[in-house]
Structure formats: structure tokens, C-alpha cells
């Protein structure tokens, strides 16, 4: 197996530094040695397409084609090189056959007229069209377009270019357009006129009138040149749109293909070994990588590497893979730059002797301190100079990689060089860095001790300042230092602010969430800044020190609200450790803030690593706090007592309230026994309630709780909740102005509970369920006073049409005093009927159960202008009358009846769709399915069910409930009641009867009546 020096011969031009910067442009055609040019030329697929299509056009065999070609590639991508190749072949028929033998035979085509224009030539007094006409020797043909400058039309171009074959090459137009944009021509600028002129040229060439004319232009994107204003970009875009109508696009070089290896071989080497030598080298690399796989150093495929080496020889496949990563960087000239870099790499390898031992030109052979190479690298990415100087290579040999390799070898420097090249991309969402497996895969080679690579990578990662690891484990260089070094620096600078960090962290740590124990936390305050509040406990995290306990004790003794203070502190022996760890924690936070201010993404590996550092520093900080803040000091009957606190941190989390509450429960200062059924009421009575008084202001109870150190802490709502519950149980009673009285109380007098079960609107009769309270005998009287001489109630129910019924309950045992009579009041209503007599419409009114009626028929108020009703009356004929009426019986007034009556014809009852409505009609459903269907319809129209009688029954068992008309239930609530009854009476049939349905608007009432197919009657509908 032969080394590079044994097997390959570089061209002499590789070692000629004067050729490093030789960049031909199309204006240099007369100076270019065509034979020398094509000796180092490789015909790419794009060049083959260009030569074929262009010469077909020039010899007239494809006159119907567009005739305009666009070479589309970023700067340095081979566009100008292709133009020069085409121009030379057009001008010199003698070399065509040799170069184009296997491409295309243009036949007897002679020397072609070649016109070139480079956009670098920005001084064109006669415009581009004048330059083109001048090169053709026909400058006067466009004389009409010079003063002032104006664009030739397509016919003008046809007249200029007609005749012999002509090739027009337009290169690098964006710089020209940038200059032209600043030159005003009348009301416009030169770039706009030039756009029109060239657009007309493209039209002329594609029109079929110039069958042997060909135009080739290069990329019209200003971005390819890294320059140009919006106006220039717009002009170029307009020109591109014109060109795209007829242009044929060609990519000069396919950078992602093997063409790049062919170009490099042709440009840099005069001779290469035969296939057998190349296969031997490929086999050697496969074996080396296979050995590395067996040592579990890499997962790369040995067979794939062999195939790639055979194709890329004498270059390592890593070159294309790594250089492709940064080919979109601004200013990088792609093919041109790669040729320059590899020319210098090859010259350096042969000059330094590396070619004597190497078998391939590798990416790691890029010598980053070689002047020409380092200059090229800076044009690719100039932000990593510090990484090169500190971590990879310097002239003095002091870089980290060189120091690692000092004992012999070059593993660290080779690995660092690969990682550096993988870190150069500045594209959007670039691929950056290499995994350890990839580094080993790229460096595995014959005669290399691959086992030492692991140690070199470990040392490099542990010592390099600018080497970073991604979340996926890849390594890459950045222009920022390692976070650990930055942490040390930031921790030193921020020492003076460490107490501020402690305060912020402990405020977050002890911030009350449930507020069950304390409602506020003051961290490291001056004691004169602490203001106890009687409504909650304040936790004071006091600065540890030898006098801390004495200080807080003196402060405590002077306070009014002693039972609202809780202290956490210690003697200060370990507080210095808290200060130290706070410095590092603050530094970690500063690093994260810096990354976020730079809009670093959350999943960025550096930010991920910074968060890991912050987590680690938080753990250290909280552990230091645990050792420094060790004692709780709480109020007791002895003054200020203390108990040790041992907080447990899990995952940097500390449930402060829960830990403190548990510790206070252990020493009896906090209780969860706050039920009205436990000892809590007695403790309130014994400790907080003034012993000499049964009545006390509730505010005084709470004030005593805040002042009395004997009082045990509890949830802050416990006292108010106890008061509410004790009042509900009638153990305590609430009075005006916040006074509370505690029992036992004198027994209440007797009373009566009256429940209306049923009321018939037509008669005003009501069925009442009557129950005596704290007594066993009930007397009752209709429309008059009740006494023990009145009739006694038997059976618990009565039916009456009286306006008022009075009830009196008596306790025959004498234990309860006889209370005041209970008066039940009936409802009074008005009903009306319409009838006709002698051709007139008459109205009859009736009060139920009775009453005096007043009415109006002119829309006036019944209260102020009502007419007493005595007998039926006739309504005015031929008009719409509004009847309003109401009844009064024994001081009870009915709702006002309001109805519109059309005396021109039949009664026209109308429901106001926008006003609330009550449907006073009984609805009865005697089967389970019917009941559920009715409730479904009622729910659809959001009707509330009033006066419901619900039952679930079998032959042997039943359960029912009857509700008054004033209790209106949603259908869903009724279904809930049904479900409960069905649990009690399984399999029972469900029946439902209602006396009224209430609607939020009349429209829903009408819709439900239609759904039920039931007519609405004026006497059954009430709207207010």
C-alpha cells in the first residue's frame, strides 16, 4: 500500500503561490491560455449540458429553443469558469474537437462572435447595450439610445445581432445594478432602464428571429454577493422574472455529488495511481475502521467507508461531508474556495513530509496556522479565532490540543481540527459538531493507533475552553468559554450581591402557598422593618449569628401581636457557607440570563448545560441553608420557645409550610383539630372568650387569638368557620354589630309550619299541610283571630278558600311557652270571560276566592283610575281594547290582569315573545317514559317546573314528594329526585304532575306549547 507521496504527483501549479489568488473573469479571455485552462478543467454534468445546448443553438440546430441560459449557483460555485470554458471553445474551433469529442459535435461551425460583459465593469456611459454594440463593432447601430440613455426594443436587438452566430456572456450583474441604481436618468434610474433593455434582449433571442444567437447569464441574486439594497434586489428580481419566462437553468457544479472529487483531482494532481493501488488504500481504511468498531469506539460502517474512499481518492470522504456544512456561509466561495484550500493543504502535506506517511488527504490535515489556509478559514467564519489559538494550535505550541499531544502523537490536534471544521456553519438550523463515534470514524486509518483516540478526546473535552457538548453528545467549538470557567469568574464578581441572592431564594423557598400556618415571610430583614399583622402569622427568616436569639427575643417581648410571629434562625456557625453557595447560584443564574438575552433556544445544549449547573448549585445552596437555619422560635406560655427544624430537600424542592406545620404540631403549637364536634369550641370558650361574659364582639375573640401566646395556631379560617357552624347549630347566636352570644339559651316558644300542597286557581281553594313546632295541639280559625276556643286541627291537613287562616300551637306539657299565632294568607286572582250579546262583545270578571274588582279598558292605571266592577259590561265596538283588572280582598291584592281584546272579530290572544311568562296549567304524566319525555321538552325550552308532585311506586311500595308552586325546579333537578326515588323503590313507575311552568321569555312558552300540541289560553298565561 503506497503513501500519497509514493502514489500521487501534484501539479506544479499547486506549489506556485502566485496562482493561489488567480481568479479569471470573462474580460480576461485574451490573456487565458486555452490549452492550460482545459488541462486542469473537469467537465461536470452542468458544463456538459451548457456546452451541448449552447453549441446546438450556435450552429442553428436548436433555433426553436429559448437560447438563454442561467447558471444558478452561489458565489464561487463555478459559474464564471463555465462561461470562460464556453467562450474559449466558441472562439477557438481548433480546440473544440479535443475538448468536446464526447460531448457534442458542432460540425462545420467556425469562430463564433463572443461578447462578454462583467458586472464589475460599472462605468458604462453608453449602458450595457452600448458595450455589447461596441464589441460587435456596431456602436452606431444603437446611437438613438445613448443620449439620453434609453432601452433598445426587441426589434432593435434583432437588427444588432442578426447574421453570424453570436454568443453573449453576462456575468456578475448584481454589482453593476448596485452602481446603476445610484445613476438617475430623467425620472428613473439606470438599473430600471437596464432591466428593460435586457428583458427586451431575452425576448429578441427567444423570438425565433435570432436562430444562432445565444445568451448566458449568471445568478441574478444579490444575496450571492452579500450586498445590494432593497431597490437593487427588486430590479434584479424583476429581471429574473423576465429571464425565467424563457431561460434554461443549469447548475455548474453539483456540490453534493462526487463531481467535487473529480474537480479537485483534475485541478491539483498531474498523475494518480491505478485502480489496484486505490483499492488497496480503500481496503486499509476499511480494516482500520473495522478494528475501531471491534473496540467499541465507533458505530460507522467500514464497508461504506471503503466504497467512499475508492470514489474520493486521494481525498478522505470527510472533506466533502464537513465542507458541505458551511457552503452557505456568507462570503464562502464554495468550489473556488475549496480548490484554494485544498491546493494549500496538498502543498503543505508535501512540504512538511506528512504526505510520506499519509494515505489520503484528510480534513484533519487542514493546518489552521498555515497563513493562506487560516486566511481562507476566516472568510468562512471569523468568530472562532480564540478557539484556534487557545484550544487547537498556535505557533508556540501552547494550545490545549498541542499540549495533550506533547508526549507524542497528533490525536488531539487531529480531533480538534475535525471538530473545528464541523463547527463553522452559520446557516439557519445548521448541522454542527461531531459525535465521538464520527470523530473516530473520520480518523481511523492504516498505521494509526486508534485506541489512544479515546484518551485524547477525554483530555480535550476536559481542558478546552471553547469546546462544548450538545444534548445529543456531539462536540463542537463555539466562540464562548466553557460554562464552568465562566461560573468561577461570575461568582467572584458577584460576591457583594450574595445576600440579595439569599433573600430572593429564601423568599421563593418559604413563600406561603396554602397559608395554613403563616401568611407572609420576611427574609433577612432588619427587625425594625418587621410589622406583625393580627390577621396572620409572619415567618421571619432572621440572619443567623451569635446574638440572633437575643435579638429576636427582645423584639418579641415588645410586640402587641406576639402570637403572630414565628422565627427561623441559628447561631451563625455555618452561615458563611450559605453566602459562598449563594455566590455560585447567582453566577449560574447570570449565565442563564445571558444566554436567554441572546435569544438562546430552550433546547440549546449550552442552555441545557447551564440549567444542569444551576440545579447542582441549588442543591449545594439548599444543603447549606439546611445546615445554617436550624431552629424555629415560636410563641408559648413561656415566652419564645424553640424547636429544631430539619428540612428535607427532594429534587431541590422543599415543602416549607408542610415541614414547619408538622414540626409545630409535634410541639403542640399547631392543631388540625378545628371541628365543631371536637375540643375546639371549648378551647375557644376557655382561652379566648372573656369568662365573665356570655356575649362578646367577635373581633375581640380574634384579637385575643393574635395576642395570647397560649393560643394554639390553626388554619386562618378556623375561627370564622367555627362561629358559622356554631350559629347554624344554635349553640351560639349572632347579633347585630358583630356580637356573638353563647348558650345554653331559653327554649323557643311554640310555632306552626304551614305548607301549601295544592291550590285550585278556578276556586281559590288551597290544601295546606300544618305541623305544630314545639307543641302538640294546633287551633285554627278562618278570616278571624284564633284562640284555644277555636277548632282543633285534626289530621294535619285542611282545605280552605279563606283569605287568611290563623293557627295557634300549644304545648300541652307546659315545657314550651305558647308563641304568637301564625297567619297564612291565600292568593287572590282575577279571571275573565268573553261573550257576545246583541252584536257587542261583553266581558265578565270574577275574583277568586273573592274580592272587590277594579278595572280599566283605556290602558289607564287600575290603581289610580280603576272602575269598580259590579256586573258584566260591553266593550267599545270595532277596536282593540286593553283590559286591565285586579281584585282586593281583606287587604290582599291580586296581580294585575292585562289582556288585549279585539272587538272587531274573535278574540286574538297573543303572547309577548320578549316578556317572562308563567303557564298556569296542570300537566300530568302517568308513566315513566311520558315523564322523561316531558322533562326533556321542558329542558329544551329552559322551563322551570313549579308545584310539582312526583311519585315512584310499585304495587307494594312508594315514595313521593310534593312541592309548592313557588318552588321552581330545573328539569335536571327533577331527574335527580327521580333517580334518588328509584334507588329507594327499584322498578317503580314514575308519575309527575305540575301546576305551572315558568319561562324566561314568551317565545319559549309558545314553542313548548307547539311541541306539546297544546293550545295557549289567555286565562292560563301570566306575563308581567
PDB file of N, CA and C in Angstrom, residues 129 132-134 136-143 152-164 166 200-211 213:
ATOM      1  N   UNK A 129     -26.077  47.991 -23.315  1.00  0.00           N
ATOM      2  CA  UNK A 129     -26.333  47.811 -24.748  1.00  0.00           C
ATOM      3  C   UNK A 129     -25.272  48.485 -25.613  1.00  0.00           C
ATOM      4  N   UNK A 132     -22.219  46.123 -25.549  1.00  0.00           N
ATOM      5  CA  UNK A 132     -22.427  44.974 -26.444  1.00  0.00           C
ATOM      6  C   UNK A 132     -22.284  45.408 -27.907  1.00  0.00           C
ATOM      7  N   UNK A 133     -22.897  46.521 -28.292  1.00  0.00           N
ATOM      8  CA  UNK A 133     -22.810  47.009 -29.677  1.00  0.00           C
ATOM      9  C   UNK A 133     -21.372  47.340 -30.033  1.00  0.00           C
ATOM     10  N   UNK A 134     -20.626  47.947 -29.076  1.00  0.00           N
ATOM     11  CA  UNK A 134     -19.241  48.301 -29.348  1.00  0.00           C
ATOM     12  C   UNK A 134     -18.388  47.084 -29.606  1.00  0.00           C
ATOM     13  N   UNK A 136     -19.289  44.340 -30.849  1.00  0.00           N
ATOM     14  CA  UNK A 136     -19.656  43.787 -32.157  1.00  0.00           C
ATOM     15  C   UNK A 136     -19.245  44.706 -33.306  1.00  0.00           C
ATOM     16  N   UNK A 137     -18.652  45.868 -32.942  1.00  0.00           N
ATOM     17  CA  UNK A 137     -18.254  46.814 -33.980  1.00  0.00           C
ATOM     18  C   UNK A 137     -19.423  47.554 -34.571  1.00  0.00           C
ATOM     19  N   UNK A 138     -20.544  47.643 -33.846  1.00  0.00           N
ATOM     20  CA  UNK A 138     -21.740  48.286 -34.371  1.00  0.00           C
ATOM     21  C   UNK A 138     -22.265  49.341 -33.373  1.00  0.00           C
ATOM     22  N   UNK A 139     -21.369  50.083 -32.786  1.00  0.00           N
ATOM     23  CA  UNK A 139     -21.785  51.022 -31.760  1.00  0.00           C
ATOM     24  C   UNK A 139     -22.799  52.031 -32.288  1.00  0.00           C
ATOM     25  N   UNK A 140     -22.631  52.445 -33.542  1.00  0.00           N
ATOM     26  CA  UNK A 140     -23.534  53.444 -34.095  1.00  0.00           C
ATOM     27  C   UNK A 140     -24.948  52.904 -34.292  1.00  0.00           C
ATOM     28  N   UNK A 141     -25.084  51.568 -34.302  1.00  0.00           N
ATOM     29  CA  UNK A 141     -26.412  50.997 -34.524  1.00  0.00           C
ATOM     30  C   UNK A 141     -27.373  51.349 -33.385  1.00  0.00           C
ATOM     31  N   UNK A 142     -26.820  51.618 -32.222  1.00  0.00           N
ATOM     32  CA  UNK A 142     -27.663  51.962 -31.070  1.00  0.00           C
ATOM     33  C   UNK A 142     -27.531  53.431 -30.691  1.00  0.00           C
ATOM     34  N   UNK A 143     -27.134  54.270 -31.645  1.00  0.00           N
ATOM     35  CA  UNK A 143     -26.881  55.680 -31.326  1.00  0.00           C
ATOM     36  C   UNK A 143     -28.123  56.389 -30.805  1.00  0.00           C
ATOM     37  N   UNK A 152     -33.056  49.720 -25.710  1.00  0.00           N
ATOM     38  CA  UNK A 152     -33.423  49.250 -27.052  1.00  0.00           C
ATOM     39  C   UNK A 152     -34.596  48.273 -26.942  1.00  0.00           C
ATOM     40  N   UNK A 153     -35.432  48.241 -27.979  1.00  0.00           N
ATOM     41  CA  UNK A 153     -36.524  47.285 -28.020  1.00  0.00           C
ATOM     42  C   UNK A 153     -36.065  45.955 -28.588  1.00  0.00           C
ATOM     43  N   UNK A 154     -36.935  44.950 -28.565  1.00  0.00           N
ATOM     44  CA  UNK A 154     -36.542  43.632 -29.045  1.00  0.00           C
ATOM     45  C   UNK A 154     -36.193  43.656 -30.531  1.00  0.00           C
ATOM     46  N   UNK A 155     -36.889  44.450 -31.354  1.00  0.00           N
ATOM     47  CA  UNK A 155     -36.545  44.540 -32.786  1.00  0.00           C
ATOM     48  C   UNK A 155     -35.188  45.178 -32.974  1.00  0.00           C
ATOM     49  N   UNK A 156     -34.852  46.130 -32.116  1.00  0.00           N
ATOM     50  CA  UNK A 156     -33.522  46.755 -32.203  1.00  0.00           C
ATOM     51  C   UNK A 156     -32.445  45.716 -31.922  1.00  0.00           C
ATOM     52  N   UNK A 157     -32.665  44.859 -30.955  1.00  0.00           N
ATOM     53  CA  UNK A 157     -31.707  43.789 -30.644  1.00  0.00           C
ATOM     54  C   UNK A 157     -31.603  42.805 -31.821  1.00  0.00           C
ATOM     55  N   UNK A 158     -32.727  42.505 -32.417  1.00  0.00           N
ATOM     56  CA  UNK A 158     -32.689  41.580 -33.564  1.00  0.00           C
ATOM     57  C   UNK A 158     -31.818  42.152 -34.669  1.00  0.00           C
ATOM     58  N   UNK A 159     -31.986  43.436 -34.988  1.00  0.00           N
ATOM     59  CA  UNK A 159     -31.178  44.052 -36.047  1.00  0.00           C
ATOM     60  C   UNK A 159     -29.701  44.057 -35.683  1.00  0.00           C
ATOM     61  N   UNK A 160     -29.382  44.240 -34.393  1.00  0.00           N
ATOM     62  CA  UNK A 160     -27.984  44.293 -33.969  1.00  0.00           C
ATOM     63  C   UNK A 160     -27.311  42.925 -34.054  1.00  0.00           C
ATOM     64  N   UNK A 161     -28.026  41.866 -33.659  1.00  0.00           N
ATOM     65  CA  UNK A 161     -27.405  40.551 -33.505  1.00  0.00           C
ATOM     66  C   UNK A 161     -27.578  39.646 -34.710  1.00  0.00           C
ATOM     67  N   UNK A 162     -28.346  40.042 -35.688  1.00  0.00           N
ATOM     68  CA  UNK A 162     -28.591  39.197 -36.861  1.00  0.00           C
ATOM     69  C   UNK A 162     -27.283  38.942 -37.612  1.00  0.00           C
ATOM     70  N   UNK A 163     -27.262  37.796 -38.306  1.00  0.00           N
ATOM     71  CA  UNK A 163     -26.105  37.471 -39.140  1.00  0.00           C
ATOM     72  C   UNK A 163     -25.355  36.283 -38.609  1.00  0.00           C
ATOM     73  N   UNK A 164     -24.054  36.421 -38.405  1.00  0.00           N
ATOM     74  CA  UNK A 164     -23.205  35.335 -37.948  1.00  0.00           C
ATOM     75  C   UNK A 164     -23.575  34.929 -36.514  1.00  0.00           C
ATOM     76  N   UNK A 166     -23.575  34.384 -32.698  1.00  0.00           N
ATOM     77  CA  UNK A 166     -23.075  35.301 -31.684  1.00  0.00           C
ATOM     78  C   UNK A 166     -23.401  34.735 -30.291  1.00  0.00           C
ATOM     79  N   UNK A 200     -35.808  43.007 -23.037  1.00  0.00           N
ATOM     80  CA  UNK A 200     -36.057  43.041 -24.484  1.00  0.00           C
ATOM     81  C   UNK A 200     -35.071  42.155 -25.224  1.00  0.00           C
ATOM     82  N   UNK A 201     -33.812  42.085 -24.716  1.00  0.00           N
ATOM     83  CA  UNK A 201     -32.813  41.196 -25.324  1.00  0.00           C
ATOM     84  C   UNK A 201     -33.274  39.747 -25.234  1.00  0.00           C
ATOM     85  N   UNK A 202     -33.776  39.336 -24.036  1.00  0.00           N
ATOM     86  CA  UNK A 202     -34.228  37.957 -23.862  1.00  0.00           C
ATOM     87  C   UNK A 202     -35.397  37.657 -24.801  1.00  0.00           C
ATOM     88  N   UNK A 203     -36.291  38.628 -24.961  1.00  0.00           N
ATOM     89  CA  UNK A 203     -37.429  38.442 -25.871  1.00  0.00           C
ATOM     90  C   UNK A 203     -36.942  38.262 -27.292  1.00  0.00           C
ATOM     91  N   UNK A 204     -35.967  39.075 -27.680  1.00  0.00           N
ATOM     92  CA  UNK A 204     -35.455  39.001 -29.057  1.00  0.00           C
ATOM     93  C   UNK A 204     -34.817  37.645 -29.333  1.00  0.00           C
ATOM     94  N   UNK A 205     -34.022  37.147 -28.366  1.00  0.00           N
ATOM     95  CA  UNK A 205     -33.322  35.876 -28.575  1.00  0.00           C
ATOM     96  C   UNK A 205     -34.298  34.713 -28.638  1.00  0.00           C
ATOM     97  N   UNK A 206     -35.375  34.791 -27.852  1.00  0.00           N
ATOM     98  CA  UNK A 206     -36.331  33.690 -27.825  1.00  0.00           C
ATOM     99  C   UNK A 206     -37.433  33.816 -28.869  1.00  0.00           C
ATOM    100  N   UNK A 207     -37.369  34.885 -29.674  1.00  0.00           N
ATOM    101  CA  UNK A 207     -38.464  35.137 -30.620  1.00  0.00           C
ATOM    102  C   UNK A 207     -38.416  34.276 -31.867  1.00  0.00           C
ATOM    103  N   UNK A 208     -37.281  33.593 -32.104  1.00  0.00           N
ATOM    104  CA  UNK A 208     -37.117  32.815 -33.330  1.00  0.00           C
ATOM    105  C   UNK A 208     -36.479  33.620 -34.457  1.00  0.00           C
ATOM    106  N   UNK A 209     -36.278  34.928 -34.256  1.00  0.00           N
ATOM    107  CA  UNK A 209     -35.676  35.782 -35.280  1.00  0.00           C
ATOM    108  C   UNK A 209     -34.157  35.773 -35.216  1.00  0.00           C
ATOM    109  N   UNK A 210     -33.604  35.193 -34.133  1.00  0.00           N
ATOM    110  CA  UNK A 210     -32.138  35.102 -33.977  1.00  0.00           C
ATOM    111  C   UNK A 210     -31.785  33.639 -33.727  1.00  0.00           C
ATOM    112  N   UNK A 211     -31.864  32.786 -34.738  1.00  0.00           N
ATOM    113  CA  UNK A 211     -31.713  31.340 -34.529  1.00  0.00           C
ATOM    114  C   UNK A 211     -30.318  30.913 -34.092  1.00  0.00           C
ATOM    115  N   UNK A 213     -28.192  32.918 -32.168  1.00  0.00           N
ATOM    116  CA  UNK A 213     -27.738  33.790 -31.076  1.00  0.00           C
ATOM    117  C   UNK A 213     -27.987  33.085 -29.743  1.00  0.00           C
TER     118      UNK A 213
END
